């Protein structure tokens, strides 16, 4: 099975996967299927949810007046601190399990970089006392799922009346966001990019197959 081939290379019982990608990439479907497959093969699966949307939804939303100001930087710092704390909490719970654990992160610590200028992101990292290298080491494998807006535009929808009304990127913006998302994690030693297929089932299978490749040891 794909899991045993990949996870037998682990030096510890906990394996950390970051699932990322552009809008309309199919991450939610892949996440559900991946957890199901892992569980059936005897692994305990833990999902660390994306946090920015939840935090904004429960705090009155994003104020456009923050854009380009120090308040935007402070918001991203809050997101990053919360993300790290959330990941650490789930990792602590994973340590309590007797069987091998796969922690799947729906988005990661560096995703905030997508919403900052280079200068703003530097301020975010400085304010949180971390470096990108330190943040990348929180994950053993990055799986990037390509947006269907790239090459399969007919399947991409957004806005009111779509399959995901909260999605606001149009096709071109989705493509750009996808490229940027790849660039954010490009320096990680283990990145798998999953492209698009005529059948979505094959995209999910390819995402699962990415777990057949062994990781490299990192200090």
JSON list of C-alpha atoms in Angstrom, two decimals:
[
{"chain": "A", "resi": 1, "resn": "UNK", "atom": "CA", "xyz": [0.00, 0.00, 0.00]},
{"chain": "A", "resi": 2, "resn": "UNK", "atom": "CA", "xyz": [1.15, 3.56, -0.62]},
{"chain": "A", "resi": 3, "resn": "UNK", "atom": "CA", "xyz": [1.28, 4.49, 3.05]},
{"chain": "A", "resi": 4, "resn": "UNK", "atom": "CA", "xyz": [3.45, 1.63, 4.23]},
{"chain": "A", "resi": 5, "resn": "UNK", "atom": "CA", "xyz": [5.98, 2.21, 1.45]},
{"chain": "A", "resi": 6, "resn": "UNK", "atom": "CA", "xyz": [6.34, 5.86, 2.42]},
{"chain": "A", "resi": 7, "resn": "UNK", "atom": "CA", "xyz": [5.87, 5.88, 6.14]},
{"chain": "A", "resi": 8, "resn": "UNK", "atom": "CA", "xyz": [8.19, 2.93, 6.81]},
{"chain": "A", "resi": 9, "resn": "UNK", "atom": "CA", "xyz": [11.05, 5.39, 6.16]},
{"chain": "A", "resi": 10, "resn": "UNK", "atom": "CA", "xyz": [10.07, 7.53, 9.14]},
{"chain": "A", "resi": 11, "resn": "UNK", "atom": "CA", "xyz": [12.52, 7.76, 12.05]},
{"chain": "A", "resi": 12, "resn": "UNK", "atom": "CA", "xyz": [9.67, 8.79, 14.36]},
{"chain": "A", "resi": 13, "resn": "UNK", "atom": "CA", "xyz": [6.01, 7.87, 14.71]},
{"chain": "A", "resi": 14, "resn": "UNK", "atom": "CA", "xyz": [4.76, 11.27, 13.57]},
{"chain": "A", "resi": 15, "resn": "UNK", "atom": "CA", "xyz": [4.81, 12.41, 9.94]},
{"chain": "A", "resi": 16, "resn": "UNK", "atom": "CA", "xyz": [3.82, 15.96, 9.01]},
{"chain": "A", "resi": 17, "resn": "UNK", "atom": "CA", "xyz": [2.27, 16.71, 5.61]},
{"chain": "A", "resi": 18, "resn": "UNK", "atom": "CA", "xyz": [1.37, 20.19, 4.41]},
{"chain": "A", "resi": 19, "resn": "UNK", "atom": "CA", "xyz": [-1.39, 20.31, 1.80]},
{"chain": "A", "resi": 20, "resn": "UNK", "atom": "CA", "xyz": [-1.39, 23.56, -0.13]},
{"chain": "A", "resi": 21, "resn": "UNK", "atom": "CA", "xyz": [-2.27, 24.95, -3.56]},
{"chain": "A", "resi": 22, "resn": "UNK", "atom": "CA", "xyz": [-4.20, 27.60, -5.42]},
{"chain": "A", "resi": 23, "resn": "UNK", "atom": "CA", "xyz": [-7.95, 28.29, -5.23]},
{"chain": "A", "resi": 24, "resn": "UNK", "atom": "CA", "xyz": [-10.07, 25.50, -6.72]},
{"chain": "A", "resi": 25, "resn": "UNK", "atom": "CA", "xyz": [-7.30, 22.91, -6.52]},
{"chain": "A", "resi": 26, "resn": "UNK", "atom": "CA", "xyz": [-9.42, 20.23, -4.84]},
{"chain": "A", "resi": 27, "resn": "UNK", "atom": "CA", "xyz": [-7.62, 20.31, -1.50]},
{"chain": "A", "resi": 28, "resn": "UNK", "atom": "CA", "xyz": [-10.76, 19.65, 0.53]},
{"chain": "A", "resi": 29, "resn": "UNK", "atom": "CA", "xyz": [-11.63, 16.54, -1.46]},
{"chain": "A", "resi": 30, "resn": "UNK", "atom": "CA", "xyz": [-8.04, 15.31, -1.36]},
{"chain": "A", "resi": 31, "resn": "UNK", "atom": "CA", "xyz": [-7.86, 15.90, 2.38]},
{"chain": "A", "resi": 32, "resn": "UNK", "atom": "CA", "xyz": [-10.95, 13.82, 3.08]},
{"chain": "A", "resi": 33, "resn": "UNK", "atom": "CA", "xyz": [-9.83, 10.98, 0.81]},
{"chain": "A", "resi": 34, "resn": "UNK", "atom": "CA", "xyz": [-6.29, 10.96, 2.15]},
{"chain": "A", "resi": 35, "resn": "UNK", "atom": "CA", "xyz": [-7.48, 10.72, 5.75]},
{"chain": "A", "resi": 36, "resn": "UNK", "atom": "CA", "xyz": [-9.85, 7.90, 4.84]},
{"chain": "A", "resi": 37, "resn": "UNK", "atom": "CA", "xyz": [-7.10, 5.91, 3.10]},
{"chain": "A", "resi": 38, "resn": "UNK", "atom": "CA", "xyz": [-4.62, 6.46, 5.93]},
{"chain": "A", "resi": 39, "resn": "UNK", "atom": "CA", "xyz": [-7.12, 5.41, 8.58]},
{"chain": "A", "resi": 40, "resn": "UNK", "atom": "CA", "xyz": [-8.01, 2.20, 6.72]},
{"chain": "A", "resi": 41, "resn": "UNK", "atom": "CA", "xyz": [-4.33, 1.31, 6.61]},
{"chain": "A", "resi": 42, "resn": "UNK", "atom": "CA", "xyz": [-3.88, 1.61, 10.36]},
{"chain": "A", "resi": 43, "resn": "UNK", "atom": "CA", "xyz": [-2.56, 5.14, 10.71]},
{"chain": "A", "resi": 44, "resn": "UNK", "atom": "CA", "xyz": [-4.06, 7.74, 12.96]},
{"chain": "A", "resi": 45, "resn": "UNK", "atom": "CA", "xyz": [-4.83, 10.84, 10.90]},
{"chain": "A", "resi": 46, "resn": "UNK", "atom": "CA", "xyz": [-4.94, 14.33, 12.41]},
{"chain": "A", "resi": 47, "resn": "UNK", "atom": "CA", "xyz": [-5.99, 17.41, 10.45]},
{"chain": "A", "resi": 48, "resn": "UNK", "atom": "CA", "xyz": [-4.76, 20.86, 11.44]},
{"chain": "A", "resi": 49, "resn": "UNK", "atom": "CA", "xyz": [-7.38, 23.25, 10.01]},
{"chain": "A", "resi": 50, "resn": "UNK", "atom": "CA", "xyz": [-6.72, 26.51, 8.19]},
{"chain": "A", "resi": 51, "resn": "UNK", "atom": "CA", "xyz": [-7.03, 29.30, 10.74]},
{"chain": "A", "resi": 52, "resn": "UNK", "atom": "CA", "xyz": [-7.11, 32.73, 9.05]},
{"chain": "A", "resi": 53, "resn": "UNK", "atom": "CA", "xyz": [-10.69, 32.40, 7.77]},
{"chain": "A", "resi": 54, "resn": "UNK", "atom": "CA", "xyz": [-11.96, 31.22, 11.15]},
{"chain": "A", "resi": 55, "resn": "UNK", "atom": "CA", "xyz": [-10.20, 34.00, 13.03]},
{"chain": "A", "resi": 56, "resn": "UNK", "atom": "CA", "xyz": [-11.56, 36.68, 10.71]},
{"chain": "A", "resi": 57, "resn": "UNK", "atom": "CA", "xyz": [-15.08, 35.22, 10.62]},
{"chain": "A", "resi": 58, "resn": "UNK", "atom": "CA", "xyz": [-15.26, 35.30, 14.42]},
{"chain": "A", "resi": 59, "resn": "UNK", "atom": "CA", "xyz": [-13.73, 38.74, 14.85]},
{"chain": "A", "resi": 60, "resn": "UNK", "atom": "CA", "xyz": [-15.77, 40.88, 12.48]},
{"chain": "A", "resi": 61, "resn": "UNK", "atom": "CA", "xyz": [-13.81, 40.28, 9.27]},
{"chain": "A", "resi": 62, "resn": "UNK", "atom": "CA", "xyz": [-10.97, 42.09, 7.57]},
{"chain": "A", "resi": 63, "resn": "UNK", "atom": "CA", "xyz": [-11.07, 45.88, 7.64]},
{"chain": "A", "resi": 64, "resn": "UNK", "atom": "CA", "xyz": [-9.92, 47.21, 4.26]},
{"chain": "A", "resi": 65, "resn": "UNK", "atom": "CA", "xyz": [-8.46, 50.22, 6.07]},
{"chain": "A", "resi": 66, "resn": "UNK", "atom": "CA", "xyz": [-5.75, 47.90, 7.41]},
{"chain": "A", "resi": 67, "resn": "UNK", "atom": "CA", "xyz": [-4.38, 47.21, 3.93]},
{"chain": "A", "resi": 68, "resn": "UNK", "atom": "CA", "xyz": [-0.84, 48.55, 3.52]},
{"chain": "A", "resi": 69, "resn": "UNK", "atom": "CA", "xyz": [-0.59, 49.63, 7.16]},
{"chain": "A", "resi": 70, "resn": "UNK", "atom": "CA", "xyz": [1.08, 48.30, 10.29]},
{"chain": "A", "resi": 71, "resn": "UNK", "atom": "CA", "xyz": [-2.28, 46.82, 11.32]},
{"chain": "A", "resi": 72, "resn": "UNK", "atom": "CA", "xyz": [-2.09, 44.41, 8.39]},
{"chain": "A", "resi": 73, "resn": "UNK", "atom": "CA", "xyz": [1.34, 43.31, 9.59]},
{"chain": "A", "resi": 74, "resn": "UNK", "atom": "CA", "xyz": [0.07, 42.87, 13.15]},
{"chain": "A", "resi": 75, "resn": "UNK", "atom": "CA", "xyz": [-2.83, 40.79, 11.86]},
{"chain": "A", "resi": 76, "resn": "UNK", "atom": "CA", "xyz": [-0.46, 38.49, 9.96]},
{"chain": "A", "resi": 77, "resn": "UNK", "atom": "CA", "xyz": [1.69, 38.19, 13.06]},
{"chain": "A", "resi": 78, "resn": "UNK", "atom": "CA", "xyz": [-1.40, 37.11, 15.01]},
{"chain": "A", "resi": 79, "resn": "UNK", "atom": "CA", "xyz": [-2.19, 34.52, 12.33]},
{"chain": "A", "resi": 80, "resn": "UNK", "atom": "CA", "xyz": [1.36, 33.14, 12.38]},
{"chain": "A", "resi": 81, "resn": "UNK", "atom": "CA", "xyz": [1.55, 32.90, 16.16]},
{"chain": "A", "resi": 82, "resn": "UNK", "atom": "CA", "xyz": [-1.84, 31.19, 16.25]},
{"chain": "A", "resi": 83, "resn": "UNK", "atom": "CA", "xyz": [-0.81, 28.77, 13.47]},
{"chain": "A", "resi": 84, "resn": "UNK", "atom": "CA", "xyz": [2.34, 27.75, 15.31]},
{"chain": "A", "resi": 85, "resn": "UNK", "atom": "CA", "xyz": [0.49, 27.28, 18.59]},
{"chain": "A", "resi": 86, "resn": "UNK", "atom": "CA", "xyz": [-2.22, 25.28, 16.86]},
{"chain": "A", "resi": 87, "resn": "UNK", "atom": "CA", "xyz": [0.28, 23.02, 15.11]},
{"chain": "A", "resi": 88, "resn": "UNK", "atom": "CA", "xyz": [2.17, 22.46, 18.38]},
{"chain": "A", "resi": 89, "resn": "UNK", "atom": "CA", "xyz": [-1.04, 21.57, 20.21]},
{"chain": "A", "resi": 90, "resn": "UNK", "atom": "CA", "xyz": [-2.03, 18.98, 17.60]},
{"chain": "A", "resi": 91, "resn": "UNK", "atom": "CA", "xyz": [1.51, 17.56, 17.62]},
{"chain": "A", "resi": 92, "resn": "UNK", "atom": "CA", "xyz": [1.29, 17.16, 21.40]},
{"chain": "A", "resi": 93, "resn": "UNK", "atom": "CA", "xyz": [-1.93, 15.20, 21.01]},
{"chain": "A", "resi": 94, "resn": "UNK", "atom": "CA", "xyz": [-0.32, 13.08, 18.28]},
{"chain": "A", "resi": 95, "resn": "UNK", "atom": "CA", "xyz": [2.41, 12.05, 20.73]},
{"chain": "A", "resi": 96, "resn": "UNK", "atom": "CA", "xyz": [-0.25, 10.39, 22.89]},
{"chain": "A", "resi": 97, "resn": "UNK", "atom": "CA", "xyz": [-1.12, 7.85, 20.19]},
{"chain": "A", "resi": 98, "resn": "UNK", "atom": "CA", "xyz": [0.32, 4.34, 20.12]},
{"chain": "A", "resi": 99, "resn": "UNK", "atom": "CA", "xyz": [0.11, 3.86, 16.34]},
{"chain": "A", "resi": 100, "resn": "UNK", "atom": "CA", "xyz": [1.93, 5.90, 13.67]},
{"chain": "A", "resi": 101, "resn": "UNK", "atom": "CA", "xyz": [0.36, 9.34, 13.19]},
{"chain": "A", "resi": 102, "resn": "UNK", "atom": "CA", "xyz": [0.07, 11.43, 10.04]},
{"chain": "A", "resi": 103, "resn": "UNK", "atom": "CA", "xyz": [-0.64, 15.10, 10.67]},
{"chain": "A", "resi": 104, "resn": "UNK", "atom": "CA", "xyz": [-2.07, 16.86, 7.63]},
{"chain": "A", "resi": 105, "resn": "UNK", "atom": "CA", "xyz": [-1.95, 20.64, 7.66]},
{"chain": "A", "resi": 106, "resn": "UNK", "atom": "CA", "xyz": [-4.56, 22.52, 5.67]},
{"chain": "A", "resi": 107, "resn": "UNK", "atom": "CA", "xyz": [-2.32, 25.45, 4.78]},
{"chain": "A", "resi": 108, "resn": "UNK", "atom": "CA", "xyz": [0.81, 26.29, 6.74]},
{"chain": "A", "resi": 109, "resn": "UNK", "atom": "CA", "xyz": [2.88, 28.90, 8.53]},
{"chain": "A", "resi": 110, "resn": "UNK", "atom": "CA", "xyz": [4.27, 30.48, 5.37]},
{"chain": "A", "resi": 111, "resn": "UNK", "atom": "CA", "xyz": [0.94, 31.03, 3.65]},
{"chain": "A", "resi": 112, "resn": "UNK", "atom": "CA", "xyz": [0.70, 34.50, 5.15]},
{"chain": "A", "resi": 113, "resn": "UNK", "atom": "CA", "xyz": [3.50, 35.51, 2.82]},
{"chain": "A", "resi": 114, "resn": "UNK", "atom": "CA", "xyz": [0.99, 35.37, -0.04]},
{"chain": "A", "resi": 115, "resn": "UNK", "atom": "CA", "xyz": [-0.81, 38.36, 1.45]},
{"chain": "A", "resi": 116, "resn": "UNK", "atom": "CA", "xyz": [2.20, 40.53, 2.26]},
{"chain": "A", "resi": 117, "resn": "UNK", "atom": "CA", "xyz": [4.78, 42.57, 0.45]},
{"chain": "A", "resi": 118, "resn": "UNK", "atom": "CA", "xyz": [8.40, 41.47, 0.89]},
{"chain": "A", "resi": 119, "resn": "UNK", "atom": "CA", "xyz": [8.91, 44.21, 3.47]},
{"chain": "A", "resi": 120, "resn": "UNK", "atom": "CA", "xyz": [5.72, 43.37, 5.37]},
{"chain": "A", "resi": 121, "resn": "UNK", "atom": "CA", "xyz": [6.61, 39.68, 5.52]},
{"chain": "A", "resi": 122, "resn": "UNK", "atom": "CA", "xyz": [10.04, 40.51, 6.91]},
{"chain": "A", "resi": 123, "resn": "UNK", "atom": "CA", "xyz": [8.31, 42.49, 9.65]},
{"chain": "A", "resi": 124, "resn": "UNK", "atom": "CA", "xyz": [5.95, 39.58, 10.36]},
{"chain": "A", "resi": 125, "resn": "UNK", "atom": "CA", "xyz": [8.85, 37.15, 10.79]},
{"chain": "A", "resi": 126, "resn": "UNK", "atom": "CA", "xyz": [10.87, 39.60, 12.88]},
{"chain": "A", "resi": 127, "resn": "UNK", "atom": "CA", "xyz": [7.91, 40.33, 15.14]},
{"chain": "A", "resi": 128, "resn": "UNK", "atom": "CA", "xyz": [7.33, 36.61, 15.70]},
{"chain": "A", "resi": 129, "resn": "UNK", "atom": "CA", "xyz": [11.03, 35.87, 16.19]},
{"chain": "A", "resi": 130, "resn": "UNK", "atom": "CA", "xyz": [11.24, 33.16, 13.51]},
{"chain": "A", "resi": 131, "resn": "UNK", "atom": "CA", "xyz": [12.83, 32.59, 10.11]},
{"chain": "A", "resi": 132, "resn": "UNK", "atom": "CA", "xyz": [11.41, 30.95, 7.00]},
{"chain": "A", "resi": 133, "resn": "UNK", "atom": "CA", "xyz": [13.91, 28.12, 7.38]},
{"chain": "A", "resi": 134, "resn": "UNK", "atom": "CA", "xyz": [12.61, 27.38, 10.88]},
{"chain": "A", "resi": 135, "resn": "UNK", "atom": "CA", "xyz": [9.02, 27.41, 9.65]},
{"chain": "A", "resi": 136, "resn": "UNK", "atom": "CA", "xyz": [9.76, 25.05, 6.75]},
{"chain": "A", "resi": 137, "resn": "UNK", "atom": "CA", "xyz": [11.24, 22.51, 9.17]},
{"chain": "A", "resi": 138, "resn": "UNK", "atom": "CA", "xyz": [7.81, 22.12, 10.76]},
{"chain": "A", "resi": 139, "resn": "UNK", "atom": "CA", "xyz": [6.77, 19.94, 7.79]},
{"chain": "A", "resi": 140, "resn": "UNK", "atom": "CA", "xyz": [8.20, 16.70, 6.38]},
{"chain": "A", "resi": 141, "resn": "UNK", "atom": "CA", "xyz": [6.46, 16.89, 3.02]},
{"chain": "A", "resi": 142, "resn": "UNK", "atom": "CA", "xyz": [4.73, 19.60, 0.99]},
{"chain": "A", "resi": 143, "resn": "UNK", "atom": "CA", "xyz": [1.99, 18.53, -1.44]},
{"chain": "A", "resi": 144, "resn": "UNK", "atom": "CA", "xyz": [0.96, 21.36, -3.76]},
{"chain": "A", "resi": 145, "resn": "UNK", "atom": "CA", "xyz": [-2.26, 20.82, -5.70]},
{"chain": "A", "resi": 146, "resn": "UNK", "atom": "CA", "xyz": [-2.55, 22.96, -8.83]},
{"chain": "A", "resi": 147, "resn": "UNK", "atom": "CA", "xyz": [-5.67, 25.07, -9.29]},
{"chain": "A", "resi": 148, "resn": "UNK", "atom": "CA", "xyz": [-8.04, 23.85, -11.99]},
{"chain": "A", "resi": 149, "resn": "UNK", "atom": "CA", "xyz": [-8.01, 27.44, -13.28]},
{"chain": "A", "resi": 150, "resn": "UNK", "atom": "CA", "xyz": [-4.65, 26.51, -14.80]},
{"chain": "A", "resi": 151, "resn": "UNK", "atom": "CA", "xyz": [-5.50, 24.53, -17.92]},
{"chain": "A", "resi": 152, "resn": "UNK", "atom": "CA", "xyz": [-9.00, 23.41, -16.92]},
{"chain": "A", "resi": 153, "resn": "UNK", "atom": "CA", "xyz": [-10.76, 26.73, -16.64]},
{"chain": "A", "resi": 154, "resn": "UNK", "atom": "CA", "xyz": [-14.20, 25.30, -17.41]},
{"chain": "A", "resi": 155, "resn": "UNK", "atom": "CA", "xyz": [-14.19, 23.56, -14.03]},
{"chain": "A", "resi": 156, "resn": "UNK", "atom": "CA", "xyz": [-13.28, 26.68, -12.08]},
{"chain": "A", "resi": 157, "resn": "UNK", "atom": "CA", "xyz": [-16.00, 28.79, -10.49]},
{"chain": "A", "resi": 158, "resn": "UNK", "atom": "CA", "xyz": [-16.13, 31.49, -7.84]},
{"chain": "A", "resi": 159, "resn": "UNK", "atom": "CA", "xyz": [-18.36, 34.01, -6.13]},
{"chain": "A", "resi": 160, "resn": "UNK", "atom": "CA", "xyz": [-22.11, 33.95, -5.36]},
{"chain": "A", "resi": 161, "resn": "UNK", "atom": "CA", "xyz": [-23.94, 31.01, -6.89]},
{"chain": "A", "resi": 162, "resn": "UNK", "atom": "CA", "xyz": [-20.77, 28.94, -7.35]},
{"chain": "A", "resi": 163, "resn": "UNK", "atom": "CA", "xyz": [-19.75, 25.73, -5.61]},
{"chain": "A", "resi": 164, "resn": "UNK", "atom": "CA", "xyz": [-17.71, 27.91, -3.24]},
{"chain": "A", "resi": 165, "resn": "UNK", "atom": "CA", "xyz": [-19.38, 31.33, -2.75]},
{"chain": "A", "resi": 166, "resn": "UNK", "atom": "CA", "xyz": [-16.57, 32.55, -0.47]},
{"chain": "A", "resi": 167, "resn": "UNK", "atom": "CA", "xyz": [-13.99, 32.11, -3.24]},
{"chain": "A", "resi": 168, "resn": "UNK", "atom": "CA", "xyz": [-13.27, 35.53, -4.73]},
{"chain": "A", "resi": 169, "resn": "UNK", "atom": "CA", "xyz": [-10.37, 34.93, -7.17]},
{"chain": "A", "resi": 170, "resn": "UNK", "atom": "CA", "xyz": [-11.25, 35.07, -10.86]},
{"chain": "A", "resi": 171, "resn": "UNK", "atom": "CA", "xyz": [-9.42, 32.70, -13.25]},
{"chain": "A", "resi": 172, "resn": "UNK", "atom": "CA", "xyz": [-6.34, 34.87, -13.76]},
{"chain": "A", "resi": 173, "resn": "UNK", "atom": "CA", "xyz": [-6.07, 35.71, -10.07]},
{"chain": "A", "resi": 174, "resn": "UNK", "atom": "CA", "xyz": [-6.36, 32.01, -9.20]},
{"chain": "A", "resi": 175, "resn": "UNK", "atom": "CA", "xyz": [-3.50, 31.18, -11.58]},
{"chain": "A", "resi": 176, "resn": "UNK", "atom": "CA", "xyz": [-1.34, 33.88, -10.03]},
{"chain": "A", "resi": 177, "resn": "UNK", "atom": "CA", "xyz": [-2.16, 32.74, -6.50]},
{"chain": "A", "resi": 178, "resn": "UNK", "atom": "CA", "xyz": [-1.24, 29.18, -7.46]},
{"chain": "A", "resi": 179, "resn": "UNK", "atom": "CA", "xyz": [2.18, 30.22, -8.78]},
{"chain": "A", "resi": 180, "resn": "UNK", "atom": "CA", "xyz": [2.86, 32.27, -5.67]},
{"chain": "A", "resi": 181, "resn": "UNK", "atom": "CA", "xyz": [1.84, 29.37, -3.42]},
{"chain": "A", "resi": 182, "resn": "UNK", "atom": "CA", "xyz": [4.41, 27.16, -5.15]},
{"chain": "A", "resi": 183, "resn": "UNK", "atom": "CA", "xyz": [7.11, 29.77, -4.75]},
{"chain": "A", "resi": 184, "resn": "UNK", "atom": "CA", "xyz": [6.49, 30.08, -1.02]},
{"chain": "A", "resi": 185, "resn": "UNK", "atom": "CA", "xyz": [7.51, 26.49, -0.33]},
{"chain": "A", "resi": 186, "resn": "UNK", "atom": "CA", "xyz": [9.94, 25.92, -3.22]},
{"chain": "A", "resi": 187, "resn": "UNK", "atom": "CA", "xyz": [13.00, 25.80, -0.94]},
{"chain": "A", "resi": 188, "resn": "UNK", "atom": "CA", "xyz": [11.63, 22.86, 1.07]},
{"chain": "A", "resi": 189, "resn": "UNK", "atom": "CA", "xyz": [13.60, 19.65, 0.33]},
{"chain": "A", "resi": 190, "resn": "UNK", "atom": "CA", "xyz": [10.46, 17.58, -0.25]},
{"chain": "A", "resi": 191, "resn": "UNK", "atom": "CA", "xyz": [7.85, 19.20, -2.49]},
{"chain": "A", "resi": 192, "resn": "UNK", "atom": "CA", "xyz": [5.37, 17.30, -4.67]},
{"chain": "A", "resi": 193, "resn": "UNK", "atom": "CA", "xyz": [3.41, 19.30, -7.25]},
{"chain": "A", "resi": 194, "resn": "UNK", "atom": "CA", "xyz": [0.18, 17.64, -8.39]},
{"chain": "A", "resi": 195, "resn": "UNK", "atom": "CA", "xyz": [-1.05, 18.84, -11.76]},
{"chain": "A", "resi": 196, "resn": "UNK", "atom": "CA", "xyz": [-4.51, 18.64, -13.35]},
{"chain": "A", "resi": 197, "resn": "UNK", "atom": "CA", "xyz": [-6.07, 15.63, -15.08]},
{"chain": "A", "resi": 198, "resn": "UNK", "atom": "CA", "xyz": [-9.13, 15.14, -17.27]},
{"chain": "A", "resi": 199, "resn": "UNK", "atom": "CA", "xyz": [-10.57, 13.04, -14.44]},
{"chain": "A", "resi": 200, "resn": "UNK", "atom": "CA", "xyz": [-10.43, 14.49, -10.94]},
{"chain": "A", "resi": 201, "resn": "UNK", "atom": "CA", "xyz": [-10.11, 10.96, -9.57]},
{"chain": "A", "resi": 202, "resn": "UNK", "atom": "CA", "xyz": [-6.63, 10.74, -11.09]},
{"chain": "A", "resi": 203, "resn": "UNK", "atom": "CA", "xyz": [-5.63, 13.98, -9.39]},
{"chain": "A", "resi": 204, "resn": "UNK", "atom": "CA", "xyz": [-6.65, 12.55, -6.02]},
{"chain": "A", "resi": 205, "resn": "UNK", "atom": "CA", "xyz": [-4.77, 9.30, -6.76]},
{"chain": "A", "resi": 206, "resn": "UNK", "atom": "CA", "xyz": [-1.66, 11.27, -7.69]},
{"chain": "A", "resi": 207, "resn": "UNK", "atom": "CA", "xyz": [-1.89, 13.18, -4.43]},
{"chain": "A", "resi": 208, "resn": "UNK", "atom": "CA", "xyz": [-2.03, 9.87, -2.58]},
{"chain": "A", "resi": 209, "resn": "UNK", "atom": "CA", "xyz": [0.85, 8.46, -4.63]},
{"chain": "A", "resi": 210, "resn": "UNK", "atom": "CA", "xyz": [3.06, 11.33, -3.48]},
{"chain": "A", "resi": 211, "resn": "UNK", "atom": "CA", "xyz": [3.34, 9.44, -0.20]},
{"chain": "A", "resi": 212, "resn": "UNK", "atom": "CA", "xyz": [5.41, 6.73, -1.87]},
{"chain": "A", "resi": 213, "resn": "UNK", "atom": "CA", "xyz": [8.54, 8.86, -1.89]},
{"chain": "A", "resi": 214, "resn": "UNK", "atom": "CA", "xyz": [10.84, 8.70, 1.15]},
{"chain": "A", "resi": 215, "resn": "UNK", "atom": "CA", "xyz": [11.80, 11.88, 2.95]},
{"chain": "A", "resi": 216, "resn": "UNK", "atom": "CA", "xyz": [15.34, 13.11, 3.48]},
{"chain": "A", "resi": 217, "resn": "UNK", "atom": "CA", "xyz": [16.69, 13.59, 6.97]},
{"chain": "A", "resi": 218, "resn": "UNK", "atom": "CA", "xyz": [16.89, 17.20, 8.02]},
{"chain": "A", "resi": 219, "resn": "UNK", "atom": "CA", "xyz": [18.57, 18.65, 11.04]}
]
